[in-house]
Amino acid sequence: MLKRVLACTAMLALCALPLAAQGHAATAGNEMTITGQVVDLNCFTTNGQSGAGHKACAQACAKAGVPLGVLSSDGTIYVPVSSKPGDPQNSKLEQFIEAKVKVTGMHRMVSGLHTIEIKTVSAAT
């Protein structure tokens, strides 16, 4: 009986290995361009604050390390990320806080979160 339990346990463990390996594997992305408004993620997601009247607050939050994001016209929020560890992304968006931008980069969706690894960013017209 003990041999049978051990054999079943070993078999289940072997079956689970591929699932465990998928946990944090690199996710393939797709190159894309988005147009949207740069927002302070904390104030936007917790209080719904954005726009010209919120610019000073968003700038202060960004300088304090609160992440910025891009709110697209369809309501999707894209969080800027980097494939390099310890590479903050706010500096790429700070000059455009609460303004409309055009961002090109590698889009990935992981666990329901839209991210974009920014290649270019410019003011949108």
Coordinates of N, CA and C in Angstrom, one line a residue:
M1 N 0.8 -1.2 0.0 CA 0.0 0.0 0.0 C 0.9 1.3 0.0
L2 N 1.9 1.2 0.8 CA 2.8 2.4 0.9 C 3.5 2.6 -0.4
K3 N 3.9 1.6 -1.1 CA 4.5 1.7 -2.4 C 3.6 2.4 -3.4
R4 N 2.3 1.9 -3.3 CA 1.3 2.5 -4.3 C 1.1 4.0 -4.0
V5 N 1.0 4.4 -2.7 CA 0.9 5.8 -2.4 C 2.1 6.6 -2.9
L6 N 3.3 6.1 -2.6 CA 4.5 6.8 -3.1 C 4.6 6.9 -4.6
A7 N 4.2 5.8 -5.3 CA 4.2 5.9 -6.7 C 3.2 6.9 -7.3
C8 N 2.0 6.9 -6.7 CA 1.0 7.9 -7.1 C 1.5 9.3 -6.8
T9 N 2.1 9.6 -5.7 CA 2.6 10.9 -5.3 C 3.7 11.3 -6.3
A10 N 4.6 10.4 -6.6 CA 5.7 10.7 -7.6 C 5.1 11.0 -8.9
M11 N 4.1 10.3 -9.4 CA 3.5 10.5 -10.7 C 2.8 11.9 -10.7
L12 N 2.1 12.3 -9.6 CA 1.4 13.6 -9.6 C 2.5 14.7 -9.6
A13 N 3.6 14.5 -8.9 CA 4.6 15.5 -8.8 C 5.2 15.7 -10.2
L14 N 5.4 14.7 -11.0 CA 6.0 14.8 -12.3 C 5.0 15.5 -13.2
C15 N 3.7 15.2 -13.1 CA 2.7 15.9 -13.9 C 2.6 17.4 -13.6
A16 N 2.9 17.7 -12.3 CA 2.8 19.1 -11.9 C 4.0 20.0 -12.3
L17 N 5.1 19.4 -12.6 CA 6.3 20.1 -13.0 C 6.1 21.1 -14.1
P18 N 5.5 20.7 -15.3 CA 5.3 21.7 -16.3 C 4.4 22.9 -15.9
L19 N 3.5 22.6 -15.1 CA 2.6 23.7 -14.6 C 3.4 24.7 -13.7
A20 N 4.2 24.2 -12.9 CA 5.0 25.0 -12.0 C 6.0 25.9 -12.8
A21 N 6.6 25.3 -13.8 CA 7.5 26.0 -14.6 C 6.9 27.2 -15.4
Q22 N 5.6 27.1 -15.6 CA 5.0 28.2 -16.4 C 4.7 29.4 -15.6
G23 N 4.8 29.3 -14.2 CA 4.5 30.4 -13.3 C 5.0 31.8 -13.7
H24 N 6.3 31.9 -13.9 CA 7.0 33.2 -14.1 C 7.8 33.2 -15.4
A25 N 7.4 32.3 -16.3 CA 8.1 32.3 -17.6 C 7.9 33.6 -18.4
A26 N 8.9 33.9 -19.2 CA 8.8 35.1 -20.0 C 7.5 35.0 -20.9
T27 N 6.8 36.1 -21.0 CA 5.6 36.1 -21.8 C 5.9 36.8 -23.1
A28 N 5.6 36.2 -24.2 CA 5.8 36.8 -25.5 C 4.9 38.0 -25.6
G29 N 5.4 39.0 -26.3 CA 4.6 40.2 -26.4 C 4.4 40.6 -27.9
N30 N 3.7 41.7 -28.1 CA 3.5 42.1 -29.5 C 3.8 43.6 -29.5
E31 N 4.5 44.0 -30.6 CA 4.8 45.4 -30.8 C 3.5 46.2 -31.1
M32 N 3.3 47.3 -30.4 CA 2.1 48.1 -30.7 C 2.4 49.6 -30.4
T33 N 1.4 50.4 -30.9 CA 1.4 51.8 -30.6 C 0.1 52.1 -29.9
I34 N 0.2 52.8 -28.8 CA -1.1 53.2 -28.1 C -1.1 54.8 -28.0
T35 N -2.3 55.3 -28.0 CA -2.5 56.7 -27.7 C -3.3 56.8 -26.5
G36 N -2.9 57.7 -25.6 CA -3.7 57.9 -24.3 C -3.1 59.0 -23.5
Q37 N -3.7 59.1 -22.3 CA -3.3 60.1 -21.3 C -2.4 59.5 -20.3
V38 N -1.4 60.2 -19.9 CA -0.5 59.8 -18.9 C -1.2 60.1 -17.5
V39 N -1.3 59.1 -16.7 CA -2.0 59.3 -15.4 C -1.2 58.8 -14.3
D40 N -1.4 59.4 -13.1 CA -0.8 58.9 -11.8 C -1.7 57.7 -11.4
L41 N -1.1 56.5 -11.4 CA -1.9 55.3 -11.2 C -2.6 55.3 -9.9
N42 N -2.0 55.8 -8.8 CA -2.6 55.7 -7.5 C -3.8 56.6 -7.5
C43 N -3.7 57.9 -7.8 CA -4.9 58.8 -7.7 C -6.0 58.4 -8.7
F44 N -5.6 57.9 -9.9 CA -6.6 57.6 -10.9 C -7.4 56.3 -10.5
T45 N -6.7 55.3 -10.0 CA -7.4 54.1 -9.6 C -8.1 54.1 -8.3
T46 N -7.6 54.9 -7.4 CA -8.3 55.0 -6.1 C -9.3 56.1 -6.0
N47 N -9.1 57.2 -6.6 CA -10.0 58.4 -6.5 C -10.6 58.9 -7.8
G48 N -10.2 58.3 -8.9 CA -10.7 58.7 -10.2 C -10.1 60.1 -10.6
Q49 N -9.1 60.5 -10.0 CA -8.5 61.8 -10.4 C -7.6 61.8 -11.6
S50 N -7.8 62.8 -12.5 CA -7.0 62.9 -13.6 C -7.3 64.3 -14.3
G51 N -6.6 64.6 -15.3 CA -6.8 65.9 -16.0 C -5.9 67.0 -15.6
A52 N -6.1 68.2 -16.2 CA -5.3 69.3 -16.0 C -5.3 69.8 -14.5
G53 N -6.5 69.7 -13.8 CA -6.6 70.1 -12.4 C -5.8 69.2 -11.5
H54 N -5.4 68.0 -11.9 CA -4.7 67.1 -11.1 C -3.2 67.0 -11.4
K55 N -2.8 67.8 -12.4 CA -1.4 67.8 -12.8 C -0.3 68.0 -11.7
A56 N -0.5 69.0 -10.9 CA 0.5 69.2 -9.8 C 0.6 68.1 -8.9
C57 N -0.6 67.5 -8.5 CA -0.6 66.4 -7.6 C 0.1 65.2 -8.3
A58 N -0.2 64.9 -9.5 CA 0.4 63.8 -10.2 C 1.9 63.9 -10.4
Q59 N 2.4 65.2 -10.6 CA 3.8 65.4 -10.7 C 4.5 65.1 -9.4
A60 N 3.9 65.6 -8.3 CA 4.4 65.3 -6.9 C 4.4 63.8 -6.6
C61 N 3.4 63.1 -7.0 CA 3.3 61.7 -6.7 C 4.4 61.0 -7.6
A62 N 4.6 61.4 -8.8 CA 5.6 60.7 -9.7 C 7.0 60.9 -9.1
K63 N 7.3 62.1 -8.7 CA 8.6 62.4 -8.1 C 8.8 61.6 -6.8
A64 N 7.7 61.2 -6.1 CA 7.8 60.4 -4.9 C 7.9 58.9 -5.2
G65 N 7.8 58.6 -6.5 CA 7.9 57.2 -6.9 C 6.6 56.5 -7.2
V66 N 5.5 57.2 -7.2 CA 4.2 56.6 -7.6 C 4.3 56.3 -9.1
P67 N 4.0 55.1 -9.5 CA 4.1 54.9 -11.0 C 3.1 55.6 -11.8
L68 N 3.5 56.0 -13.0 CA 2.7 56.6 -14.0 C 2.2 55.5 -14.9
G69 N 1.1 55.7 -15.6 CA 0.6 54.8 -16.6 C 0.0 55.5 -17.7
V70 N -0.4 54.8 -18.8 CA -1.1 55.4 -19.9 C -2.5 54.8 -20.0
L71 N -3.5 55.8 -19.9 CA -4.9 55.4 -20.0 C -5.3 55.6 -21.5
S72 N -5.6 54.5 -22.2 CA -6.0 54.6 -23.6 C -7.4 55.0 -23.7
S73 N -7.8 55.4 -24.9 CA -9.1 55.9 -25.2 C -10.2 54.9 -24.9
D74 N -9.8 53.6 -25.0 CA -10.8 52.5 -24.7 C -10.9 52.2 -23.2
G75 N -10.2 52.9 -22.4 CA -10.2 52.7 -20.9 C -9.2 51.7 -20.4
T76 N -8.4 51.1 -21.3 CA -7.3 50.2 -20.8 C -6.2 51.0 -20.2
I77 N -5.7 50.6 -19.1 CA -4.5 51.2 -18.5 C -3.3 50.3 -18.8
Y78 N -2.2 51.0 -19.3 CA -1.0 50.3 -19.6 C 0.1 50.7 -18.6
V79 N 0.7 49.8 -18.0 CA 1.7 50.1 -17.0 C 3.1 49.9 -17.7
P80 N 3.9 51.0 -17.7 CA 5.2 50.9 -18.3 C 6.1 50.0 -17.4
V81 N 6.9 49.1 -18.1 CA 7.8 48.2 -17.5 C 9.1 48.2 -18.3
S82 N 10.1 47.5 -17.7 CA 11.4 47.3 -18.3 C 11.8 45.9 -18.1
S83 N 12.5 45.4 -19.1 CA 13.0 44.0 -19.0 C 14.3 44.0 -18.1
K84 N 14.8 45.2 -17.8 CA 16.0 45.3 -16.9 C 15.6 45.5 -15.5
P85 N 16.1 44.7 -14.6 CA 15.8 44.8 -13.1 C 16.2 46.2 -12.6
G86 N 15.3 46.8 -11.8 CA 15.6 48.1 -11.2 C 15.7 49.2 -12.1
D87 N 14.9 49.2 -13.2 CA 14.9 50.3 -14.2 C 13.5 51.0 -14.2
P88 N 13.4 52.0 -13.3 CA 12.1 52.8 -13.2 C 11.8 53.4 -14.5
Q89 N 10.5 53.6 -14.8 CA 10.0 54.1 -16.1 C 9.4 55.5 -16.0
N90 N 9.2 56.0 -14.8 CA 8.5 57.3 -14.7 C 9.2 58.4 -15.5
S91 N 10.5 58.3 -15.6 CA 11.3 59.4 -16.3 C 10.9 59.5 -17.8
K92 N 10.4 58.4 -18.4 CA 10.0 58.4 -19.8 C 8.7 59.2 -20.0
L93 N 7.9 59.3 -18.9 CA 6.5 59.8 -19.0 C 6.3 61.1 -18.2
E94 N 7.2 61.5 -17.3 CA 7.0 62.7 -16.5 C 6.7 64.0 -17.2
Q95 N 7.4 64.2 -18.3 CA 7.2 65.5 -19.0 C 5.8 65.5 -19.7
F96 N 5.1 64.4 -19.7 CA 3.8 64.3 -20.3 C 2.6 64.1 -19.4
I97 N 2.9 64.3 -18.1 CA 1.8 64.0 -17.0 C 0.5 64.7 -17.4
E98 N -0.6 64.0 -17.4 CA -1.9 64.4 -17.6 C -2.1 65.0 -19.0
A99 N -1.2 64.6 -19.9 CA -1.3 65.1 -21.4 C -1.5 63.8 -22.2
K100 N -1.8 64.0 -23.4 CA -2.1 62.9 -24.4 C -0.7 62.6 -25.1
V101 N -0.4 61.2 -25.1 CA 0.8 60.8 -25.7 C 0.6 59.7 -26.7
K102 N 1.6 59.4 -27.5 CA 1.6 58.3 -28.4 C 2.9 57.5 -28.0
V103 N 2.6 56.2 -27.6 CA 3.7 55.3 -27.1 C 3.8 54.1 -28.0
T104 N 5.0 53.8 -28.4 CA 5.3 52.6 -29.1 C 6.1 51.7 -28.2
G105 N 5.8 50.4 -28.2 CA 6.6 49.5 -27.4 C 6.1 48.1 -27.5
M106 N 6.6 47.2 -26.6 CA 6.3 45.8 -26.6 C 5.2 45.7 -25.5
H107 N 4.0 45.2 -26.0 CA 2.8 45.0 -25.1 C 2.8 43.6 -24.6
R108 N 2.5 43.4 -23.4 CA 2.3 42.1 -22.8 C 1.1 42.2 -21.8
M109 N 0.4 41.1 -21.8 CA -0.7 41.0 -20.8 C -0.4 39.8 -19.9
V110 N -0.2 40.1 -18.6 CA 0.2 39.0 -17.7 C -0.7 39.1 -16.5
S111 N -1.4 38.0 -16.2 CA -2.4 38.0 -15.0 C -3.4 39.1 -15.1
G112 N -3.8 39.5 -16.3 CA -4.8 40.5 -16.4 C -4.3 41.9 -16.4
L113 N -3.0 42.1 -16.3 CA -2.4 43.4 -16.3 C -1.7 43.7 -17.7
H114 N -2.1 44.8 -18.3 CA -1.5 45.3 -19.5 C -0.2 46.1 -19.2
T115 N 0.9 45.6 -19.8 CA 2.1 46.3 -19.6 C 2.7 46.8 -21.0
I116 N 3.5 47.8 -21.0 CA 4.2 48.2 -22.2 C 5.6 48.6 -21.9
E117 N 6.5 47.9 -22.6 CA 8.0 48.2 -22.5 C 8.2 49.3 -23.6
I118 N 8.3 50.6 -23.1 CA 8.4 51.8 -24.0 C 9.6 51.8 -24.8
K119 N 9.4 52.0 -26.1 CA 10.5 52.2 -27.0 C 10.6 53.7 -27.4
T120 N 9.4 54.3 -27.7 CA 9.3 55.7 -28.0 C 8.1 56.3 -27.4
V121 N 8.2 57.6 -27.0 CA 7.0 58.3 -26.5 C 7.1 59.7 -27.0
S122 N 5.9 60.2 -27.4 CA 5.9 61.6 -27.9 C 4.5 62.2 -27.7
A123 N 4.4 63.5 -27.7 CA 3.1 64.1 -27.5 C 2.2 63.7 -28.7
A124 N 1.0 63.4 -28.4 CA 0.0 63.1 -29.4 C -0.7 64.3 -29.9
T125 N -1.1 64.3 -31.1 CA -1.8 65.5 -31.6 C -3.3 65.2 -31.8

